[in-house]
Short mmCIF file of C-alpha atoms in Angstrom, two decimals:
data_model
loop_
_atom_site.label_atom_id
_atom_site.label_comp_id
_atom_site.label_asym_id
_atom_site.label_seq_id
_atom_site.Cartn_x
_atom_site.Cartn_y
_atom_site.Cartn_z
CA UNK A 185 -18.65 -27.12 27.91
CA UNK A 186 -20.57 -26.37 24.70
CA UNK A 187 -22.49 -23.58 26.43
CA UNK A 188 -19.27 -22.00 27.72
CA UNK A 189 -17.75 -22.09 24.25
CA UNK A 190 -20.85 -20.39 22.78
CA UNK A 191 -20.79 -17.70 25.47
CA UNK A 192 -17.09 -17.18 24.90
CA UNK A 193 -17.62 -16.78 21.15
CA UNK A 194 -20.20 -14.05 21.74
CA UNK A 195 -17.73 -12.19 23.93
CA UNK A 196 -15.00 -12.63 21.35
CA UNK A 197 -17.20 -11.21 18.62
CA UNK A 198 -17.66 -8.01 20.62
CA UNK A 199 -13.90 -7.34 20.74
CA UNK A 200 -12.20 -4.58 18.80
CA UNK A 201 -9.36 -6.34 16.98
CA UNK A 202 -8.19 -7.53 13.57
CA UNK A 203 -10.33 -10.66 13.81
CA UNK A 204 -13.54 -8.57 14.00
CA UNK A 205 -12.70 -5.74 11.60
CA UNK A 206 -13.75 -7.48 8.37
CA UNK A 207 -10.18 -7.69 7.07
CA UNK A 208 -10.53 -11.06 5.32
CA UNK A 209 -8.76 -11.11 1.95
CA UNK A 210 -8.05 -13.71 -0.73
CA UNK A 211 -4.92 -15.81 -0.29
CA UNK A 212 -3.17 -14.06 -3.18
CA UNK A 213 -3.74 -10.64 -1.61
CA UNK A 214 -2.62 -11.91 1.80
CA UNK A 215 0.62 -13.13 0.24
CA UNK A 216 1.16 -9.71 -1.34
CA UNK A 217 0.52 -8.08 2.04
CA UNK A 218 3.01 -10.40 3.68
CA UNK A 219 5.57 -9.34 1.07
CA UNK A 220 4.81 -5.74 1.96
CA UNK A 221 5.17 -6.49 5.67
CA UNK A 222 8.58 -8.03 5.12
CA UNK A 223 9.63 -4.88 3.25
CA UNK A 224 8.39 -2.72 6.11
CA UNK A 225 11.52 -2.62 8.24
CA UNK A 226 10.76 -3.55 11.83
CA UNK A 227 13.64 -1.68 13.40
CA UNK A 228 13.79 0.23 16.66
CA UNK A 229 12.41 3.73 16.37
CA UNK A 230 9.48 2.90 14.09
CA UNK A 231 6.45 4.53 15.71
CA UNK A 232 4.10 1.92 14.27
CA UNK A 233 6.06 -1.17 15.26
CA UNK A 234 3.30 -2.56 17.50
CA UNK A 235 0.68 -2.01 14.80
CA UNK A 236 2.93 -3.64 12.20
CA UNK A 237 3.41 -6.80 14.25
CA UNK A 238 -0.31 -6.98 15.08
CA UNK A 239 -1.41 -6.85 11.43
CA UNK A 240 1.45 -9.11 10.35
CA UNK A 241 0.40 -11.67 12.95
CA UNK A 242 -3.18 -11.57 11.69
CA UNK A 243 -2.00 -12.08 8.10
CA UNK A 244 0.12 -15.06 9.16
CA UNK A 245 -2.88 -16.55 10.99
CA UNK A 246 -5.04 -16.20 7.87
CA UNK A 247 -2.30 -17.93 5.88
CA UNK A 248 -2.32 -20.81 8.36
CA UNK A 249 1.03 -20.04 10.03
CA UNK A 250 -0.38 -19.97 13.57
CA UNK A 251 2.87 -20.30 15.52
CA UNK A 252 4.33 -17.37 13.63
CA UNK A 253 1.11 -15.43 14.28
CA UNK A 254 1.47 -16.03 18.02
CA UNK A 255 5.12 -14.95 17.94
CA UNK A 256 4.25 -11.75 16.06
CA UNK A 257 1.40 -10.89 18.45
CA UNK A 258 3.84 -11.30 21.34
CA UNK A 259 6.36 -9.06 19.56
CA UNK A 260 3.58 -6.49 19.10
CA UNK A 261 3.00 -6.38 22.87
CA UNK A 262 6.75 -6.01 23.48
CA UNK A 263 7.01 -3.24 20.88
CA UNK A 264 4.13 -1.30 22.45
CA UNK A 265 5.77 -1.56 25.88
CA UNK A 266 9.02 -0.14 24.50
CA UNK A 267 7.39 2.63 22.47
CA UNK A 268 4.92 3.69 25.17
CA UNK A 269 7.46 3.05 27.95
CA UNK A 270 4.89 1.22 30.04
CA UNK A 271 4.08 -2.45 30.56
CA UNK A 272 0.35 -2.00 30.02
CA UNK A 273 -2.12 0.51 28.69
CA UNK A 274 -5.10 0.93 26.33
CA UNK A 275 -2.82 0.37 23.33
CA UNK A 276 -2.87 -3.36 24.21
CA UNK A 277 -6.65 -3.80 23.87
CA UNK A 278 -6.37 -4.77 20.18
CA UNK A 279 -3.35 -6.98 20.81
CA UNK A 280 -5.03 -8.86 23.66
CA UNK A 281 -8.15 -9.21 21.53
CA UNK A 282 -6.04 -10.77 18.77
CA UNK A 283 -4.48 -13.18 21.27
CA UNK A 284 -7.91 -14.12 22.65
CA UNK A 285 -9.14 -14.99 19.16
CA UNK A 286 -5.98 -16.87 18.23
CA UNK A 287 -6.09 -19.07 21.34
CA UNK A 288 -9.81 -19.64 20.75
CA UNK A 289 -9.16 -20.89 17.21
CA UNK A 290 -6.35 -23.10 18.51
CA UNK A 291 -8.78 -24.69 20.99
CA UNK A 292 -6.97 -23.17 23.98
CA UNK A 293 -10.05 -21.82 25.72
CA UNK A 294 -8.44 -21.17 29.09
CA UNK A 295 -5.79 -18.97 27.50
CA UNK A 296 -8.47 -17.26 25.42
CA UNK A 297 -10.49 -16.47 28.54
CA UNK A 298 -7.35 -15.14 30.20
CA UNK A 299 -6.88 -12.59 27.42
CA UNK A 300 -10.56 -11.68 27.49
CA UNK A 301 -10.17 -10.88 31.18
CA UNK A 302 -7.14 -8.73 30.37
CA UNK A 303 -9.20 -6.79 27.82
CA UNK A 304 -12.00 -6.26 30.36
CA UNK A 305 -9.44 -4.99 32.88
CA UNK A 306 -7.88 -2.53 30.42
CA UNK A 307 -11.28 -1.21 29.30
CA UNK A 308 -12.27 -0.63 32.92
CA UNK A 309 -8.99 1.09 33.85
CA UNK A 310 -8.64 3.12 30.66
CA UNK A 311 -12.09 4.21 29.45
CA UNK A 312 -12.48 6.27 26.30
CA UNK A 313 -12.48 10.06 26.82
CA UNK A 314 -15.86 10.03 25.05
CA UNK A 315 -18.68 7.73 26.14
CA UNK A 316 -20.06 7.50 22.61
CA UNK A 317 -16.76 6.68 20.87
CA UNK A 318 -14.06 4.03 20.92
CA UNK A 319 -10.80 4.63 22.73
CA UNK A 320 -8.44 6.73 20.56
CA UNK A 321 -5.84 3.93 20.62
CA UNK A 322 -8.36 1.64 18.96
CA UNK A 323 -9.33 4.24 16.35
CA UNK A 324 -5.63 4.78 15.56
CA UNK A 325 -4.84 1.09 15.12
CA UNK A 326 -7.95 0.45 13.06
CA UNK A 327 -7.11 3.43 10.85
CA UNK A 328 -3.51 2.31 10.44
CA UNK A 329 -4.61 -1.19 9.37
CA UNK A 330 -7.04 0.21 6.79
CA UNK A 331 -4.33 2.51 5.47
CA UNK A 332 -1.92 -0.39 5.11
CA UNK A 333 -4.52 -2.47 3.30
CA UNK A 334 -5.26 0.48 0.95
CA UNK A 335 -8.97 -0.26 1.17
CA UNK A 336 -10.88 2.83 2.30
CA UNK A 337 -8.68 5.88 2.80
CA UNK A 338 -11.63 8.14 3.58
CA UNK A 339 -12.68 5.89 6.47
CA UNK A 340 -9.05 5.63 7.55
CA UNK A 341 -8.82 9.43 7.62
CA UNK A 342 -12.04 9.60 9.65
CA UNK A 343 -10.68 7.19 12.28
CA UNK A 344 -7.33 8.99 12.49
CA UNK A 345 -9.16 12.31 12.89
CA UNK A 346 -11.18 10.90 15.79
CA UNK A 347 -8.07 9.49 17.44
CA UNK A 348 -6.19 12.79 17.10
CA UNK A 349 -9.14 14.80 18.37
CA UNK A 350 -9.56 12.60 21.44
CA UNK A 351 -5.82 12.53 22.18
CA UNK A 352 -4.14 15.61 20.64
CA UNK A 353 -0.71 14.90 22.15
CA UNK A 354 -0.20 11.99 19.70
CA UNK A 355 1.07 14.11 16.83
CA UNK A 356 1.66 11.09 14.57
CA UNK A 357 -2.09 10.44 14.54
CA UNK A 358 -2.75 13.92 13.16
CA UNK A 359 0.07 13.40 10.65
CA UNK A 360 -1.54 10.15 9.52
CA UNK A 361 -4.92 11.88 9.31
CA UNK A 362 -3.69 14.51 6.82
CA UNK A 363 -1.69 11.91 4.87
CA UNK A 364 -4.78 9.70 4.53
CA UNK A 365 -6.76 12.70 3.28
CA UNK A 366 -3.98 13.55 0.84
CA UNK A 367 -4.14 10.01 -0.50
CA UNK A 368 -7.80 10.49 -1.45
CA UNK A 369 -6.68 13.38 -3.72
CA UNK A 370 -3.42 11.86 -4.99
CA UNK A 371 -4.45 11.79 -8.66
CA UNK A 372 -5.06 15.54 -8.81
CA UNK A 373 -2.56 17.25 -11.13
CA UNK A 374 -2.94 20.52 -9.22
CA UNK A 375 -2.48 18.99 -5.77
CA UNK A 376 -4.72 18.84 -2.73
CA UNK A 377 -7.30 21.54 -1.99
CA UNK A 378 -6.29 24.68 -0.11
CA UNK A 379 -7.75 23.56 3.22
CA UNK A 380 -5.86 20.27 3.21
CA UNK A 381 -2.67 21.96 2.01
CA UNK A 382 -2.79 24.20 5.09
CA UNK A 383 -3.42 21.16 7.31
CA UNK A 384 -0.34 19.51 5.84
CA UNK A 385 1.77 22.60 6.50
CA UNK A 386 0.66 22.71 10.15
CA UNK A 387 1.15 18.96 10.56
CA UNK A 388 4.72 19.28 9.26
CA UNK A 389 5.44 21.97 11.85
CA UNK A 390 4.00 19.78 14.62
CA UNK A 391 5.73 16.60 13.44
CA UNK A 392 9.13 17.56 11.96
CA UNK A 393 10.46 13.99 12.40
CA UNK A 394 8.07 12.49 9.82
CA UNK A 395 10.17 11.97 6.69
CA UNK A 396 7.21 10.64 4.72
CA UNK A 397 5.15 13.76 5.49
CA UNK A 398 8.09 15.98 4.48
CA UNK A 399 8.34 14.18 1.12
CA UNK A 400 4.59 14.28 0.40
CA UNK A 401 4.39 17.96 1.40
CA UNK A 402 7.22 18.78 -1.04
CA UNK A 403 5.36 16.86 -3.72
CA UNK A 404 2.21 18.89 -3.08
CA UNK A 405 4.16 22.16 -3.18
CA UNK A 406 5.55 21.18 -6.57
CA UNK A 407 2.03 20.51 -7.85
CA UNK A 408 1.13 24.03 -6.71
CA UNK A 409 3.88 25.37 -8.97
CA UNK A 410 6.66 25.88 -6.42
CA UNK A 411 10.29 25.13 -7.25
CA UNK A 412 11.46 22.37 -4.93
CA UNK A 413 14.46 20.82 -6.71
CA UNK A 414 17.14 21.98 -4.26
CA UNK A 415 15.04 21.02 -1.24
CA UNK A 416 14.41 17.54 -2.62
CA UNK A 417 18.13 16.98 -3.22
CA UNK A 418 18.96 18.16 0.28
CA UNK A 419 16.26 15.95 1.80
CA UNK A 420 17.71 12.96 -0.04
CA UNK A 421 21.29 13.74 1.02
CA UNK A 422 20.28 14.04 4.67
CA UNK A 423 18.13 10.90 4.73
CA UNK A 424 19.70 8.46 2.27
CA UNK A 425 20.38 5.77 4.88
CA UNK A 426 16.84 6.20 6.28
CA UNK A 427 15.46 4.85 3.01
CA UNK A 428 16.61 1.45 4.20
CA UNK A 429 14.09 1.47 7.04
CA UNK A 430 11.03 2.69 5.15
CA UNK A 431 9.89 1.34 1.81
CA UNK A 432 7.11 3.96 1.66
CA UNK A 433 9.64 6.81 2.04
CA UNK A 434 11.93 5.27 -0.59
CA UNK A 435 9.05 4.93 -3.05
CA UNK A 436 7.74 8.45 -2.40
CA UNK A 437 11.16 10.13 -2.63
CA UNK A 438 12.05 8.39 -5.90
CA UNK A 439 8.63 9.36 -7.28
CA UNK A 440 9.25 13.03 -6.42
CA UNK A 441 12.70 12.80 -7.98
CA UNK A 442 11.29 11.38 -11.21
CA UNK A 443 8.55 13.98 -11.49
CA UNK A 444 10.66 17.02 -10.58
CA UNK A 445 14.30 16.18 -11.36
CA UNK A 446 13.92 13.65 -14.15
CA UNK A 447 14.55 9.95 -14.64
CA UNK A 448 18.35 10.22 -14.70
CA UNK A 449 18.59 11.80 -11.23
CA UNK A 450 16.06 9.32 -9.86
CA UNK A 451 18.12 6.43 -11.24
CA UNK A 452 21.30 7.91 -9.77
CA UNK A 453 19.65 8.24 -6.34
CA UNK A 454 18.29 4.68 -6.48
CA UNK A 455 21.70 3.29 -7.45
CA UNK A 456 23.40 5.26 -4.67
CA UNK A 457 20.91 3.93 -2.12
CA UNK A 458 21.50 0.39 -3.40
CA UNK A 459 25.25 0.76 -2.96
CA UNK A 460 24.73 1.67 0.70
CA UNK A 461 21.93 -0.85 1.31
CA UNK A 462 22.34 -3.70 -1.21
CA UNK A 463 20.22 -6.13 0.85
CA UNK A 464 17.02 -4.07 0.64
CA UNK A 465 14.98 -5.81 -2.02
CA UNK A 466 12.43 -3.02 -2.28
CA UNK A 467 15.21 -0.59 -3.26
CA UNK A 468 15.94 -2.91 -6.19
CA UNK A 469 12.24 -2.91 -7.01
CA UNK A 470 12.00 0.88 -7.01
CA UNK A 471 15.28 1.22 -8.92
CA UNK A 472 13.82 -1.11 -11.56
CA UNK A 473 10.74 1.11 -11.79
CA UNK A 474 12.96 4.17 -12.30
CA UNK A 475 14.64 2.44 -15.23
CA UNK A 476 11.24 1.42 -16.57
CA UNK A 477 10.10 5.06 -16.56
CA UNK A 478 13.31 6.01 -18.36
CA UNK A 479 12.63 3.47 -21.10
CA UNK A 480 8.99 4.53 -21.41
CA UNK A 481 10.00 8.16 -21.92
CA UNK A 482 11.14 9.92 -25.03
CA UNK A 483 14.46 9.20 -26.61
CA UNK A 484 16.39 5.98 -27.07
CA UNK A 485 18.42 4.94 -24.00
CA UNK A 486 21.83 3.35 -24.45
CA UNK A 487 22.41 -0.39 -24.32
CA UNK A 488 23.82 -0.12 -20.80
CA UNK A 489 20.60 1.40 -19.47
CA UNK A 490 18.50 -1.25 -21.24
CA UNK A 491 20.64 -4.12 -19.92
CA UNK A 492 20.54 -2.75 -16.37
CA UNK A 493 16.76 -2.34 -16.58
CA UNK A 494 16.33 -5.95 -17.72
CA UNK A 495 18.71 -7.41 -15.11
CA UNK A 496 17.05 -5.48 -12.28
CA UNK A 497 13.56 -6.57 -13.35
CA UNK A 498 14.70 -10.18 -13.63
CA UNK A 499 16.19 -10.01 -10.13
CA UNK A 500 13.02 -8.44 -8.74
CA UNK A 501 11.02 -11.34 -10.20
CA UNK A 502 12.99 -13.77 -8.06
CA UNK A 503 12.74 -11.56 -4.96
CA UNK A 504 8.94 -11.20 -5.06
CA UNK A 505 7.51 -14.66 -5.79
CA UNK A 506 3.96 -13.72 -4.74
CA UNK A 507 3.44 -10.68 -6.94
CA UNK A 508 4.75 -12.08 -10.19
CA UNK A 509 1.96 -10.70 -12.36
CA UNK A 510 2.94 -7.07 -11.75
CA UNK A 511 6.68 -7.78 -12.05
CA UNK A 512 6.18 -9.81 -15.25
CA UNK A 513 4.12 -7.00 -16.76
CA UNK A 514 6.96 -4.59 -16.02
CA UNK A 515 9.55 -6.96 -17.49
CA UNK A 516 7.42 -7.57 -20.60
CA UNK A 517 7.14 -3.81 -21.08
CA UNK A 518 10.92 -3.48 -20.76
CA UNK A 519 11.48 -6.24 -23.33
CA UNK A 520 9.18 -4.44 -25.75
CA UNK A 521 11.04 -1.15 -25.34
CA UNK A 522 14.30 -3.04 -25.90
CA UNK A 523 12.81 -4.48 -29.13
CA UNK A 524 12.84 -8.01 -27.67
CA UNK A 525 9.32 -8.55 -28.99
CA UNK A 526 9.34 -12.35 -28.79
CA UNK A 527 10.21 -12.27 -25.08
CA UNK A 528 7.62 -9.56 -24.42
CA UNK A 529 4.84 -11.45 -26.19
CA UNK A 530 5.74 -14.71 -24.44
CA UNK A 531 5.51 -13.10 -20.99
CA UNK A 532 2.21 -11.40 -21.81
CA UNK A 533 0.73 -14.65 -23.11
CA UNK A 534 1.79 -16.49 -19.94
CA UNK A 535 0.02 -13.82 -17.89
CA UNK A 536 -3.10 -13.83 -20.07
CA UNK A 537 -3.46 -17.57 -19.46
CA UNK A 538 -2.83 -17.37 -15.70
CA UNK A 539 -5.39 -17.25 -12.88
CA UNK A 540 -5.68 -13.63 -11.73
CA UNK A 541 -8.15 -11.75 -9.57
CA UNK A 542 -10.28 -8.97 -11.18
CA UNK A 543 -7.97 -6.05 -10.34
CA UNK A 544 -4.93 -8.01 -11.48
CA UNK A 545 -6.71 -8.67 -14.77
CA UNK A 546 -7.45 -4.95 -15.15
CA UNK A 547 -3.75 -4.15 -14.68
CA UNK A 548 -2.75 -6.80 -17.21
CA UNK A 549 -5.37 -5.91 -19.84
CA UNK A 550 -4.53 -2.21 -19.58
CA UNK A 551 -0.79 -2.89 -19.99
CA UNK A 552 -1.31 -5.34 -22.84
CA UNK A 553 -3.59 -2.87 -24.61
CA UNK A 554 -0.87 -0.22 -24.52
CA UNK A 555 1.70 -2.73 -25.72
CA UNK A 556 -0.49 -3.77 -28.67
CA UNK A 557 -1.01 -0.13 -29.65
CA UNK A 558 2.42 1.43 -29.11
CA UNK A 559 4.80 -1.46 -29.69
CA UNK A 560 2.83 -3.65 -32.14
CA UNK A 561 0.87 -0.97 -34.03
CA UNK A 562 -2.28 -3.06 -33.48
CA UNK A 563 -5.02 -0.54 -32.78
CA UNK A 564 -7.86 -3.09 -33.02
CA UNK A 565 -6.20 -5.45 -30.52
CA UNK A 566 -5.43 -2.54 -28.23
CA UNK A 567 -9.05 -1.38 -28.13
CA UNK A 568 -10.26 -4.92 -27.46
CA UNK A 569 -8.07 -5.17 -24.35
CA UNK A 570 -8.93 -1.68 -23.13
CA UNK A 571 -12.55 -2.84 -23.32
CA UNK A 572 -11.68 -5.98 -21.35
CA UNK A 573 -10.09 -3.84 -18.62
CA UNK A 574 -13.03 -1.43 -18.51
CA UNK A 575 -15.63 -4.21 -18.51
CA UNK A 576 -14.48 -5.54 -15.12
CA UNK A 577 -16.69 -3.66 -12.59
CA UNK A 578 -13.93 -2.97 -10.06
CA UNK A 579 -12.82 0.59 -9.36
CA UNK A 580 -9.13 1.00 -10.13
CA UNK A 581 -6.61 3.36 -11.75
CA UNK A 582 -6.10 0.96 -14.68
CA UNK A 583 -9.83 0.68 -15.39
CA UNK A 584 -10.16 4.47 -15.35
CA UNK A 585 -7.16 4.78 -17.66
CA UNK A 586 -8.62 2.33 -20.18
CA UNK A 587 -11.95 4.19 -20.14
CA UNK A 588 -10.12 7.49 -20.83
CA UNK A 589 -8.34 5.91 -23.79
CA UNK A 590 -11.64 4.61 -25.17
CA UNK A 591 -13.29 8.00 -24.69
CA UNK A 592 -10.56 9.59 -26.83
CA UNK A 593 -10.99 6.99 -29.57
CA UNK A 594 -14.79 6.76 -29.69
CA UNK A 595 -15.10 9.40 -32.39
CA UNK A 596 -12.20 8.13 -34.51
CA UNK A 597 -11.75 5.22 -36.89
CA UNK A 598 -13.81 2.20 -37.89
CA UNK A 599 -14.50 1.08 -34.30
CA UNK A 600 -16.04 4.38 -33.14
CA UNK A 601 -19.61 3.06 -33.08
CA UNK A 602 -18.59 -0.12 -31.24
CA UNK A 603 -16.68 1.89 -28.65
CA UNK A 604 -19.54 4.33 -28.19
CA UNK A 605 -22.04 1.51 -27.58
CA UNK A 606 -19.64 -0.22 -25.21
CA UNK A 607 -19.15 2.89 -23.08
CA UNK A 608 -22.89 3.57 -23.05
CA UNK A 609 -23.61 0.12 -21.58
CA UNK A 610 -20.65 0.00 -19.22
CA UNK A 611 -21.48 -1.36 -15.77
CA UNK A 612 -20.74 0.83 -12.76
CA UNK A 613 -17.86 -0.44 -10.58
CA UNK A 614 -18.45 -2.02 -7.19
CA UNK A 615 -18.04 0.30 -4.25
#
């Protein structure tokens, strides 16, 4: 029996599935991912429904909710059958691999072996078009999981490109390929490079049903200097109800509204969407962010705007219990802009004393540094916390932002020498 179990484990380790793709994360990150999964509407018509349930099941397994994991893996198989309009096919290799691993960990070796046999059968009946590469269905699911985890978008793009090349009729794989590439250049003020811009244009022609691609392409056109205001408004009018089935589309559209039409129009759109879909918690979250941007901008908003911003942020805190650090930072920032300094400082101090992972600390230190500088007129305290954010050797937007602030201040004031020495000895971030 021991020998059989060892042999089975070796076979399991050779599978292509979530259990073998090095997707282990800390519990806090897994809880955040589960929040994200619950926001990702699992309604009929979602092209990625099978992939969603597969990753969601893996996350639930890692969190110790094994029965829910099994249910979600079964729903993944059902979703694939509906989407592909076939009971079986190569798209089930990952799902069956997940089930084999789950039953193995539950001590149900006979069931595990049954799913291993199913994988062997599928691999035999549906070989990859290329002997030296994985089946395109596997590349696509692996790429989608990496994209969702926001870990390595360049590798995700590479896998999507392979999948699309091996099976060109799956237009959504090519769409995801160009979107993953665009994500690697998202911080460019002038937009993606000319080659990728052309790829996005062609992808939009080939995949006119992708709302997310349409939004991102408009965003890139605006960065190239095009006027897109009327097109953005029309896109929103025609797809307002669709924002209730895609948190990524809602976030992207409101971002484009803010950048191109201003905070007031973004707030109006968010409030309109909330009236139609009041049960979508992520719409409340993105509406709260629109108000936050309004308060961070120039001018002094009226009391009604401030009160609505605070109430929305307080509600979001209760709706997202596993990502409190980000929501509390946002609320603390709102309190500061509303001149509720005691409440702001109390929230920041609670966060500073809490147990956070390195990237969470970077986010907090960067936000607190800005608060000390702008709202408290405490330049020394601000620099100290920008240094704390920069000193954590994890690559992130907030670390980069703190370093930029320090670079600007290194030749000014009494701390210039200290800042210069700090930057000179700064440790390179982990890759």
